[in-house]
Coordinates of C-alpha atoms and ligand atoms in Angstrom, one line a residue:
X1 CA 23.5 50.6 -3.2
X2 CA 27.1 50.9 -1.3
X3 CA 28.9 54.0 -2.6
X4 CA 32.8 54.9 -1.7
X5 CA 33.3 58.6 -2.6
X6 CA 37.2 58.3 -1.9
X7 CA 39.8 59.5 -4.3
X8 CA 41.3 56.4 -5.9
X9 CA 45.1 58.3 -5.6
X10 CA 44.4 61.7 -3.7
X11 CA 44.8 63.2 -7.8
X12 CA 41.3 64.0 -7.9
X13 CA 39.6 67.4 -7.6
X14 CA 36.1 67.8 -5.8
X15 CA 34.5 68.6 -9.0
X16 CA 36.1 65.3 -10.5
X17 CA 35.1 63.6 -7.5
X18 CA 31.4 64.7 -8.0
X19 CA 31.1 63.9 -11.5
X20 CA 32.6 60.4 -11.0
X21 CA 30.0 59.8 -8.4
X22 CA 27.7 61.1 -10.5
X23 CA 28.2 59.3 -13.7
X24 CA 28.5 56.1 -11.0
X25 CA 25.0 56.5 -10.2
X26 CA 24.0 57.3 -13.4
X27 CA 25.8 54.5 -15.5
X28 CA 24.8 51.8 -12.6
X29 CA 21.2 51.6 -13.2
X30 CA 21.9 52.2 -17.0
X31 CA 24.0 49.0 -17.1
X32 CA 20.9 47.2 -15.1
X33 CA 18.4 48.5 -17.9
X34 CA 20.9 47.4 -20.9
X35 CA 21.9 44.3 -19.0
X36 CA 18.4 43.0 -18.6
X37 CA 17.2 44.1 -22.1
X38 CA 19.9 41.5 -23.7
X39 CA 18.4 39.1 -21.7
X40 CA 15.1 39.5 -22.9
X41 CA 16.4 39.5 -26.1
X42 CA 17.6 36.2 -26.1
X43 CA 14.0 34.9 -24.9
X44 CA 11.2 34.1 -27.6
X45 CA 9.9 37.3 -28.3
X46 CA 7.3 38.8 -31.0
X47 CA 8.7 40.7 -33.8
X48 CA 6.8 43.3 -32.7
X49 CA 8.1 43.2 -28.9
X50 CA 11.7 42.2 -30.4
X51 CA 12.0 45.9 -32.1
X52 CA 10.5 47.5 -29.0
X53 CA 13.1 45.8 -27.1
X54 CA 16.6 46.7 -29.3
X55 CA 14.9 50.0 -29.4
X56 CA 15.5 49.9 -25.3
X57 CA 18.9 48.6 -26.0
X58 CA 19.6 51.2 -28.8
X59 CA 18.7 54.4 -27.3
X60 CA 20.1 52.6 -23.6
X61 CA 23.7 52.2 -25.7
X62 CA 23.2 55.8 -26.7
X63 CA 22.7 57.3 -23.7
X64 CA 25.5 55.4 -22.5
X65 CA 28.1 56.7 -25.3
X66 CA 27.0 60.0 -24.3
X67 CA 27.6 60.2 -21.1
X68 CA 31.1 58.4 -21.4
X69 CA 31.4 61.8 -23.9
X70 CA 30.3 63.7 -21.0
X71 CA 32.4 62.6 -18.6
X72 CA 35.5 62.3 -21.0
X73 CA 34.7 66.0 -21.4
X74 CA 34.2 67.3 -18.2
X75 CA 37.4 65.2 -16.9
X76 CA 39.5 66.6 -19.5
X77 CA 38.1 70.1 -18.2
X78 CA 38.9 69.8 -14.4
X79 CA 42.0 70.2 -13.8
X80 CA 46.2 69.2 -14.5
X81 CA 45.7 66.1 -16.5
X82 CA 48.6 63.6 -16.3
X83 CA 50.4 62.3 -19.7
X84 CA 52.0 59.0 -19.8
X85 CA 54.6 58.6 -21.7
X86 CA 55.0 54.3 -22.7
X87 CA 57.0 53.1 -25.8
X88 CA 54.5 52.4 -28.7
X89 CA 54.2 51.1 -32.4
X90 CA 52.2 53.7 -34.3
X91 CA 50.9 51.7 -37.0
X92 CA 50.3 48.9 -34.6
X93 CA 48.1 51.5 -32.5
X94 CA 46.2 52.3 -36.2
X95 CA 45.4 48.4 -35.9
X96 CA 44.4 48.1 -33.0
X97 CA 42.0 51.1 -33.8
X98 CA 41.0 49.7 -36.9
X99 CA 40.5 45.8 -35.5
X100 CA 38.0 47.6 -33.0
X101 CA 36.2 49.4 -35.4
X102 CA 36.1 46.8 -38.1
X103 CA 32.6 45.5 -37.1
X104 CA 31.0 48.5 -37.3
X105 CA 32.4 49.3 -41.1
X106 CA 31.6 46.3 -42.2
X107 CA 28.4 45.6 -41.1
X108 CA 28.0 49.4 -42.5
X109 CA 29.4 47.8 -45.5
X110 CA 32.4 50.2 -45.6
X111 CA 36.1 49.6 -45.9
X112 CA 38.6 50.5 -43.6
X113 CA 42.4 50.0 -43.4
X114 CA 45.5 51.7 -42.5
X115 CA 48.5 52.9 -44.1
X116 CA 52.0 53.7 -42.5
X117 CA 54.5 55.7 -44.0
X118 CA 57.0 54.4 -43.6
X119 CA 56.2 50.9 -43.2
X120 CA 57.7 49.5 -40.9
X121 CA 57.4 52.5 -38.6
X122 CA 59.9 53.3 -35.7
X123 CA 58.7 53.0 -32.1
X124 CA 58.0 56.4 -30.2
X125 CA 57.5 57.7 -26.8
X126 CA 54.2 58.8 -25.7
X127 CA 50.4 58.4 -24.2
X128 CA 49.4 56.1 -26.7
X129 CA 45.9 55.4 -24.7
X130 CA 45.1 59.4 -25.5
X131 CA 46.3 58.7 -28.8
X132 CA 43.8 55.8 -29.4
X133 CA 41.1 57.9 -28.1
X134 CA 41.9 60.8 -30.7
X135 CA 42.1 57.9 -33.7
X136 CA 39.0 56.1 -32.1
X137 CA 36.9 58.9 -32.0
X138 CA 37.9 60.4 -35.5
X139 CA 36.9 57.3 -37.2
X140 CA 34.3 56.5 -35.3
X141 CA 33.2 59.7 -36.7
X142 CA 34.4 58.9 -40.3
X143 CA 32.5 56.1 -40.2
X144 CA 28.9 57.1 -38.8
X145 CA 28.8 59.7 -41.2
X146 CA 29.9 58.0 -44.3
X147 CA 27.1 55.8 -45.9
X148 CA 29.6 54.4 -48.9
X149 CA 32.9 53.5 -49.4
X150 CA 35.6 54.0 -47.4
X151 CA 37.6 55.1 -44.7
X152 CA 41.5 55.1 -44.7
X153 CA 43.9 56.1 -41.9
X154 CA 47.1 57.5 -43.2
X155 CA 49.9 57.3 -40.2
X156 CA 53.0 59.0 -41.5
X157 CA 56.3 59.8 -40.0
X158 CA 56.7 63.8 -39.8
X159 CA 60.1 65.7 -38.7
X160 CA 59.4 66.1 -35.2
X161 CA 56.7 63.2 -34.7
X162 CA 53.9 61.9 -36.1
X163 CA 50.6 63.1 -38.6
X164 CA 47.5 60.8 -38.8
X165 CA 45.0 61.6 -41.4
X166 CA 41.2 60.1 -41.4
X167 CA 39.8 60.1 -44.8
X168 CA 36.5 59.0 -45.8
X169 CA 34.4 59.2 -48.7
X170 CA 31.4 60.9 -46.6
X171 CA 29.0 64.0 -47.3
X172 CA 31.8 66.8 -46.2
X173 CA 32.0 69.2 -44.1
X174 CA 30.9 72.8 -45.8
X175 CA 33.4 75.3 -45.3
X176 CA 31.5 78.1 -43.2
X177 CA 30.8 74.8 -40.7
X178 CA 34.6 73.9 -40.4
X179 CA 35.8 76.4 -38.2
X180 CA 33.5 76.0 -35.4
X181 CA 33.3 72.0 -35.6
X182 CA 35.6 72.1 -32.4
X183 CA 33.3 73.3 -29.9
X184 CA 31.7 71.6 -27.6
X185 CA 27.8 71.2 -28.6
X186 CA 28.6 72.0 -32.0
X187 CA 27.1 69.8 -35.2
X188 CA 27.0 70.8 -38.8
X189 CA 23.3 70.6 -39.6
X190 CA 20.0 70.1 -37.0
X191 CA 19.5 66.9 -38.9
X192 CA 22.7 65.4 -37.7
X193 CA 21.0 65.2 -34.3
X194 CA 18.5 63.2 -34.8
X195 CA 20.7 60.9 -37.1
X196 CA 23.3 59.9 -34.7
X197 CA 22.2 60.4 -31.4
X198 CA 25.6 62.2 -30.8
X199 CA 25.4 65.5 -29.2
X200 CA 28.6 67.2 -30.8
X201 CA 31.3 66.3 -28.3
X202 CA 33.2 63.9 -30.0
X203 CA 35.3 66.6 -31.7
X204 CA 35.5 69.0 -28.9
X205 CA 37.4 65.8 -26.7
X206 CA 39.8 65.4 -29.4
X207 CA 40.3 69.3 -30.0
X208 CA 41.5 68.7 -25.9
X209 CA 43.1 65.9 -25.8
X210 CA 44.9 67.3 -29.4
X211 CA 45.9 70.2 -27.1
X212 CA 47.0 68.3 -24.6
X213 CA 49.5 66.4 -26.6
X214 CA 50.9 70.0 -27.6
X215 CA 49.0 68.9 -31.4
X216 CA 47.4 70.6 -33.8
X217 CA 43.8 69.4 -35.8
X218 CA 43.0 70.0 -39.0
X219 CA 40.5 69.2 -41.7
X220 CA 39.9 69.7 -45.3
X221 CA 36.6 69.1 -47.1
X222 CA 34.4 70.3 -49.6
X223 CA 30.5 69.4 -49.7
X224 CA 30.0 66.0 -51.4
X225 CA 33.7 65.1 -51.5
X226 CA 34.7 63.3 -48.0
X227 CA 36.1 64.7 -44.9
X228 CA 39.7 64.5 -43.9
X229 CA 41.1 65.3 -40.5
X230 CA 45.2 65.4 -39.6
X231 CA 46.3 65.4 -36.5
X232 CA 49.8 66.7 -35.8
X233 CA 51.7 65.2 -33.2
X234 CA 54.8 66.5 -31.7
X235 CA 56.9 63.1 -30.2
X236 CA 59.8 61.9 -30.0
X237 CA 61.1 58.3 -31.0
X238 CA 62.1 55.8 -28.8
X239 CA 65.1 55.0 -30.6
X240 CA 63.6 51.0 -30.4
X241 CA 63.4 48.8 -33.7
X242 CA 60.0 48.5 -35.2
X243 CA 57.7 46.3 -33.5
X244 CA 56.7 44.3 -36.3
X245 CA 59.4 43.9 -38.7
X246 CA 57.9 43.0 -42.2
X247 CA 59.7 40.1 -44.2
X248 CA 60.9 40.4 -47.6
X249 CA 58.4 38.8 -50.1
X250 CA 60.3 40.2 -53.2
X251 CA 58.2 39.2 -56.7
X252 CA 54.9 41.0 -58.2
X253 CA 51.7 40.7 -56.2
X254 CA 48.4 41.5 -58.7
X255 CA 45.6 43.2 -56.7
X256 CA 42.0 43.1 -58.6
X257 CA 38.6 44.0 -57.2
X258 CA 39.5 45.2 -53.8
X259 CA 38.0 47.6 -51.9
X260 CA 40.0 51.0 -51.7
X261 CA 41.2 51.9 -48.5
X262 CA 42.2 48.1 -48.3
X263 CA 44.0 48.3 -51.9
X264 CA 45.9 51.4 -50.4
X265 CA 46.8 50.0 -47.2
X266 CA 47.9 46.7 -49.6
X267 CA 49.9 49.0 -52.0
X268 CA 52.4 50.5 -49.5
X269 CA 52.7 47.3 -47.3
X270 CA 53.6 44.8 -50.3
X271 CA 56.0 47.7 -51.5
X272 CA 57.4 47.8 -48.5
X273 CA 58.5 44.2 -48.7
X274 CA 59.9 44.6 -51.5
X275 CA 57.4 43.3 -54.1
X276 CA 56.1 45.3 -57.2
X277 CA 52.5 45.9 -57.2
X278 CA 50.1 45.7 -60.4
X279 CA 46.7 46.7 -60.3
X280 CA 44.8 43.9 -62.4
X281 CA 41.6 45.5 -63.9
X282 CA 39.2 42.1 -63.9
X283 CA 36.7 43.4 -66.7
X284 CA 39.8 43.5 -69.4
X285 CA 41.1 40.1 -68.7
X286 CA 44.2 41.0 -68.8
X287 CA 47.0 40.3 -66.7
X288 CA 50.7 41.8 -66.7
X289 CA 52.9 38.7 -67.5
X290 CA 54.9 39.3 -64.0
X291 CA 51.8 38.7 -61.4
X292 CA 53.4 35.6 -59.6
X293 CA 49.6 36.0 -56.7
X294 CA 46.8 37.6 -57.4
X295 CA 44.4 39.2 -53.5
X296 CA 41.0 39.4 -54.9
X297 CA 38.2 41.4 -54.0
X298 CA 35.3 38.9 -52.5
X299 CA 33.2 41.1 -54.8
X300 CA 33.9 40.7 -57.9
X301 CA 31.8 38.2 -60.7
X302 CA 32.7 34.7 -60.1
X303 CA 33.2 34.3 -63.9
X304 CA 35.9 36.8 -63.4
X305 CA 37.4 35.2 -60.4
X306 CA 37.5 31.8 -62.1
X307 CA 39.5 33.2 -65.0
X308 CA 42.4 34.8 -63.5
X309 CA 42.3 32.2 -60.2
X310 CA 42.8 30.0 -63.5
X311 CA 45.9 32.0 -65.0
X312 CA 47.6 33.1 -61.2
X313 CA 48.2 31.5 -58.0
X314 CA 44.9 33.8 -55.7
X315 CA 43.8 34.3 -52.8
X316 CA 40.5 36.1 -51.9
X317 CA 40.1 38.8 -49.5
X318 CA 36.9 38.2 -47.0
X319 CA 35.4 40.0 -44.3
X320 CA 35.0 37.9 -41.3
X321 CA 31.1 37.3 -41.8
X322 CA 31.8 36.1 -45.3
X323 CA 34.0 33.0 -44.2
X324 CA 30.9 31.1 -45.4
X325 CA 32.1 31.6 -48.6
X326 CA 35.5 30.1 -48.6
X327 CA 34.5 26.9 -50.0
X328 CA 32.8 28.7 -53.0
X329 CA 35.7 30.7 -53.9
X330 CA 38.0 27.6 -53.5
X331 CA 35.8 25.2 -56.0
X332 CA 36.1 29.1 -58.2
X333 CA 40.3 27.9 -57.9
X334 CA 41.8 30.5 -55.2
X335 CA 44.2 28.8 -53.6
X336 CA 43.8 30.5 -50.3
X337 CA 42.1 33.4 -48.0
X338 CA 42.6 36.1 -46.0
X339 CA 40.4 37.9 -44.1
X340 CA 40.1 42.1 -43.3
X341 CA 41.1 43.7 -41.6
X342 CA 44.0 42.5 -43.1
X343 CA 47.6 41.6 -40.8
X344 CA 50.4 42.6 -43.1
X345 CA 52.4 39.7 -41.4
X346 CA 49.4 37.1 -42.4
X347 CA 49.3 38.5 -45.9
X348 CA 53.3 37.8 -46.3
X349 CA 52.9 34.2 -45.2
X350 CA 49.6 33.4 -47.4
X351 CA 51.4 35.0 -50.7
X352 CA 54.7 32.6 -49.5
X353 CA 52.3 29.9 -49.4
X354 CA 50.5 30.6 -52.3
X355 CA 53.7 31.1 -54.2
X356 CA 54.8 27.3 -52.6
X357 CA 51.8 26.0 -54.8
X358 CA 50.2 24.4 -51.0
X359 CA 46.7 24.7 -51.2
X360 CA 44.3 26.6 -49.1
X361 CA 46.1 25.7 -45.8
X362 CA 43.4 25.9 -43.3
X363 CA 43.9 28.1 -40.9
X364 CA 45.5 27.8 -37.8
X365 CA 42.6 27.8 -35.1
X366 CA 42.7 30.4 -32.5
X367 CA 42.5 28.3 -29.0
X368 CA 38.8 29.2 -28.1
X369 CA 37.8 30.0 -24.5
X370 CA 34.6 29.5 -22.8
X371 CA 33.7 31.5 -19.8
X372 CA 32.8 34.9 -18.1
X373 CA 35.4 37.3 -17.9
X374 CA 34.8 40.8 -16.0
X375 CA 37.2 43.4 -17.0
X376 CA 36.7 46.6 -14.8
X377 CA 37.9 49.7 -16.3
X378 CA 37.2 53.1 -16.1
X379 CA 38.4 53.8 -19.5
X380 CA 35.3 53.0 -22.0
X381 CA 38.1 52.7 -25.2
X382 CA 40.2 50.4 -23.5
X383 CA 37.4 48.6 -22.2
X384 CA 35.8 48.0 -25.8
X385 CA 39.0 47.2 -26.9
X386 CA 39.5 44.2 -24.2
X387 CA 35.8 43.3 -24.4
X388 CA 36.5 42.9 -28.2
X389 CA 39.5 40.4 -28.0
X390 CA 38.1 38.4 -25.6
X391 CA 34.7 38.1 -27.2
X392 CA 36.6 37.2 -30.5
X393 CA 38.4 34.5 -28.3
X394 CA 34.9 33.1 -27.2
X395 CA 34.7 34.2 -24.1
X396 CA 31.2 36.3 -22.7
X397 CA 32.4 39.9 -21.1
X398 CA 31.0 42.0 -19.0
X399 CA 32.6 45.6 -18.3
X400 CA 32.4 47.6 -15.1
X401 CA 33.6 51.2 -15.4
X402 CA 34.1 51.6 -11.7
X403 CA 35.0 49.4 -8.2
X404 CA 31.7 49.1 -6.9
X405 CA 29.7 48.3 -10.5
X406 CA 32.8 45.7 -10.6
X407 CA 31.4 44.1 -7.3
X408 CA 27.7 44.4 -8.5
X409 CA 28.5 42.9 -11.7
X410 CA 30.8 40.1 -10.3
X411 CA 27.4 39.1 -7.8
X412 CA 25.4 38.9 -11.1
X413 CA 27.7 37.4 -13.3
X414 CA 30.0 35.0 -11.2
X415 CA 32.5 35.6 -13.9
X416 CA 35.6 32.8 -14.3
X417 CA 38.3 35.9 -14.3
X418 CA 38.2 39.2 -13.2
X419 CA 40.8 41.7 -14.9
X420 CA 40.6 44.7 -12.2
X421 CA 42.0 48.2 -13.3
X422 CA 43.5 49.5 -10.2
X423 CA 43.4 53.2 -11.1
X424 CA 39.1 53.4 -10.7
X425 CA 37.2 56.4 -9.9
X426 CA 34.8 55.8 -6.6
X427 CA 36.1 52.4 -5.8
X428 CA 39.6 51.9 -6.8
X429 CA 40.5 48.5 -7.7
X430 CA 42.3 47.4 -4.4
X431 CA 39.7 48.0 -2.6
X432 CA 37.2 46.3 -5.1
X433 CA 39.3 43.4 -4.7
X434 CA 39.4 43.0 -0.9
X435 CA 36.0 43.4 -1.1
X436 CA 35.4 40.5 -3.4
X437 CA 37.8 38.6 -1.6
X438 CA 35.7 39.1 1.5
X439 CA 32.9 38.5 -0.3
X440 CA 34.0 34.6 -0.7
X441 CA 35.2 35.2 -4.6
X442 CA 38.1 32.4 -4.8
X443 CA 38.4 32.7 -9.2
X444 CA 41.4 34.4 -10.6
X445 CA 42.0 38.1 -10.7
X446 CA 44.6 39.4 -12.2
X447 CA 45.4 43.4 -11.4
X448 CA 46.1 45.3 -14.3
X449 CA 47.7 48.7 -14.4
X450 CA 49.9 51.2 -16.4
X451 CA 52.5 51.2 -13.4
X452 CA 53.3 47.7 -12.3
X453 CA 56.3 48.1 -9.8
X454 CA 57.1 45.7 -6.8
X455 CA 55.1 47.8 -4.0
X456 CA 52.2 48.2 -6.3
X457 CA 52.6 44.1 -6.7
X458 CA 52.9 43.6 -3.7
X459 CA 49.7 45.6 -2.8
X460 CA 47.9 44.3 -5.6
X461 CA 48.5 40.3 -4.1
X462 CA 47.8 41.4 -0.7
X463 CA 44.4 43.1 -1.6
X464 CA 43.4 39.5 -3.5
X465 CA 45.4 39.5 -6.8
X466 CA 46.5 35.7 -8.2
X467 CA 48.7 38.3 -10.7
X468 CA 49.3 41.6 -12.5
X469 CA 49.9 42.6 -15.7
X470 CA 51.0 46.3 -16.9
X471 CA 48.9 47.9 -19.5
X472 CA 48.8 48.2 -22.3
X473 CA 47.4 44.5 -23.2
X474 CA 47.3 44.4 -26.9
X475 CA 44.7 41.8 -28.1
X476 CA 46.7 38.9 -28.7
X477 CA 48.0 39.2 -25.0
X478 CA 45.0 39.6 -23.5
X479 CA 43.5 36.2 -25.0
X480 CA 46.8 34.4 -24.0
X481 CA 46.6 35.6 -19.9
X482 CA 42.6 34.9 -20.6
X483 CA 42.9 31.3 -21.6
X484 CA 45.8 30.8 -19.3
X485 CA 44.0 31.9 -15.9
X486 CA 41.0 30.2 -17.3
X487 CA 42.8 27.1 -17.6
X488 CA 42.1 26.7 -21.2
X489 CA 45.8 27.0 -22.8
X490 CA 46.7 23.6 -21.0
X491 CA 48.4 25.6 -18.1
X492 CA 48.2 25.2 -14.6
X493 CA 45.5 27.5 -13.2
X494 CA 47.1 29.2 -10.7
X495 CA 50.2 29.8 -12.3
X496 CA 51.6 33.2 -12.3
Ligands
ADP1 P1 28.7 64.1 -32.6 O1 29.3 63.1 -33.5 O2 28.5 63.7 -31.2 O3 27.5 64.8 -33.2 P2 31.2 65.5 -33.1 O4 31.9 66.6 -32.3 O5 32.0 64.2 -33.1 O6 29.8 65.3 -32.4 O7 31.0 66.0 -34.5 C1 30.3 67.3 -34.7 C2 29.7 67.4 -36.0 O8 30.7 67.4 -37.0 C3 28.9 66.2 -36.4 O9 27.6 66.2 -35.9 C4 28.9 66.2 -37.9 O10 27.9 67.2 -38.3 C5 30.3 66.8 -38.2 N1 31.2 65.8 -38.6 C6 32.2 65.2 -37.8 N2 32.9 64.3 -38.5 C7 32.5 64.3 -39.7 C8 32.8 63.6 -40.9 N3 33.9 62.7 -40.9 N4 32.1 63.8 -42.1 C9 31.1 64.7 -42.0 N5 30.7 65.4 -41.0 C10 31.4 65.2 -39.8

């Protein structure tokens, strides 16, 4: 195996240096077993050999998680960290968090939304990717240990910067485990062990990283009554308009049925835009005279749904995997759908629609892509968070966490784009691309980095790059370069 111990940027400190190495040689063959084992899992297997092998890519997945934990950990530990400090959306971030995450509730069969106060929220200054990681990890939390119901993000503007709180309706915390739930190795009850697979780290990185920020963490629970944790955020705003600007939708919007985190996040958007809010309780059959739409809860009784789709202009609110449903619920009379987690800017233009009278407008189809897409990053949140948008955009990723598993993978995958991280631990990502370059790889990369300045452009094209872009890539603008360098937006490949 070729191994580069050099310091991407000179930043690093020998023990930092080690552990990257280390967690290099570790994650490699890792990423061969779990590789391999999705193979096999798309051949004919017995049932028998079918559980023995997502077994091998269960526990493979955990092991992984954990030592990403480890390594998150240990970094954090090491030495001066650097903060970044980039103009971001909070509630936007909360999206992004909850987009990511949405899978995993669902198929858990849990609800999960956010709510900003105030909506829309200003635009502040800080390290938004430590920020994610702190929101990630505390509703990734939220949800592993919550088996009904739901989980709710509350981002709220505070004198001074900004709070997030991550409710759920889990098993609690008691209050003699509270106090110690920040240190490192540290989980409430033996059982929890086995349960999860975690080893009590989660907490203790966002304790840091918390710290970091100059923060506070809190949480308030009682046995049997949910969890809540608040992080305190000291920031400053960027003085910069909101970065999603909700339209005025005026009127009174009925919500029945819905699940509760998603009827809270509903509650303060719609108020927000200016129209009154009625909760419509379905059993009664009666609806305030006012309710120009009705959002419906896709589980409710259809008899129920039938009578008020019959009375009010609705529209029914779907999880993703229930879009098999749509034509039921229309030939029930909703007039439209939307589907969680829920855009507030999609939800203003259905309820326009609706109020129109047009008829379940189909919706507009995402442009699909088709292809292999490498993303190399050493950060495993943003990586999900890529791999996410792009497999939701129909393309098949593959992540490398380092230069050189970016050159292995690219031998095994001959991916149609590469999106190289620059800053890499053990093989940074100029390097990785000179190599590939070398190597005979003549498909787009694009460079992608935090700093994007003319010399580091510069650099980045003369190591191999066909273009850069400068984190952070929210979703939609990482399917738009994807299709665009993969030809499939109708633009020139090639094109910078
Ligand atoms: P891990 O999840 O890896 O075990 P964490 O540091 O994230 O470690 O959490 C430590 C322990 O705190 C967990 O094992 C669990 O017992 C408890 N805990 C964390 N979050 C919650 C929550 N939302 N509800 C109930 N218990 C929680």
């Amino acid at each position: 195996m070729t191994q580069d111990t050099r310091r991407p940027d000179g930043a690093e400190t020998p023990e930092q240096t080690f552990l990257a190495t280390a967690s290099h040689e570790i994650r490699t063959p890792l990423n061969g077993i779990l590789g391999t084992v999705s193979l096999l899992l798309e051949t004919d297997l017995s049932p028998a050999q079918r559980e023995y092998a997502e077994t091998i890519r269960l526990s493979g997945g955990r092991l992984l998680d954990l030592l990403n934990n480890v390594l998150d950990y240990a970094r954090l530990d090491a030495s001066a960290v650097e903060l970044e400090a980039e103009n971001f959306c909070p509630a936007r971030l909360c999206g992004e968090v909850v987009e990511l995450l949405s899978p995993r509730a669902h198929a858990a069969g849990l609800d999960l939304a956010v709510r900003s106060l105030p909506s829309p929220m200003p635009g502040f200054l800080g390290d938004a990717g430590r920020i994610r990681q702190i929101l990630f990890n505390l509703v990734g939390n939220a949800l592993k240990f919550t088996a009904r119901g739901a989980v709710l993000i509350d981002a709220e503007v505070i004198p001074g910067g900004l709070a997030f709180h991550i409710r759920d309706t889990g098993p609690g915390i008691a209050p003699e485990d509270q106090a110690r739930l920040f240190e490192a190795f540290r989980q409430t009850a033996a059982g929890d062990a086995y349960r999860d697979g975690g080893v009590g780290l989660g907490l203790a990185i966002v304790k840091r990283l918390t710290d970091l920020l100059g923060g506070r963490i809190d949480v308030s629970s009682a046995l049997g009554d949910g969890a809540c944790f608040s992080v305190f955020l000291p920031l400053k705003q960027s003085g910069d308009a909101p970065a999603d600007p909700l339209p005025l939708i005026g009127g009174r919007v009925g919500l029945a049925g819905l699940p509760p985190a998603t009827a809270l996040s509903l509650s303060a958007s719609l108020s927000a835009m200016g129209a009154d809010v009625s909760q419509v309780d379905a059993s009664s059959g009666k609806m305030p005279a006012e309710v120009d739409v009705l959002l419906i809860g896709a589980d409710l009784p259809e008899g129920a749904v039938a009578a008020m789709a019959r009375r009010v202009a609705s529209l029914v609110v779907l999880r993703p995997e229930d879009r098999g449903a749509i034509a039921r619920f229309r030939a029930l009379g909703c007039v439209g759908w939307l589907v969680r987690p829920l855009r507030m800017s999609s939800v203003a233009e259905r309820i326009q629609l609706a109020r129109s009278g047009a008829d379940a407008v189909e919706e507009q189809e995402m442009a699909s892509g088709a292809g292999r897409v490498l993303i190399a990053d050493d950060n495993p949140v943003n990586a999900l968070i890529a791999r996410r948008a792009l497999e939701l955009a129909g393309f098949t990723v593959t992540v490398a966490a380092t230069g050189s598993e970016a050159l292995e993978a690219a031998a095994r995958m001959e991916p149609d784009l590469v999106l190289m991280d620059l800053r890499m631990p053990v093989m940074d990502g100029f390097e990785a691309m000179r190599r590939l370059r070398a190597d005979g790889f003549t498909l787009p990369i694009i460079a992608v980095s935090a700093e994007i300045n003319p010399d580091i452009e510069r650099r980045a094209r003369d190591a191999g790059a066909d273009g850069v872009a400068t984190k952070p890539l929210d979703a939609e603008a990482l399917r738009r370069l994807a299709l665009r360098w993969t030809g499939r937006s109708g633009a020139i490949v090639g094109a910078a």
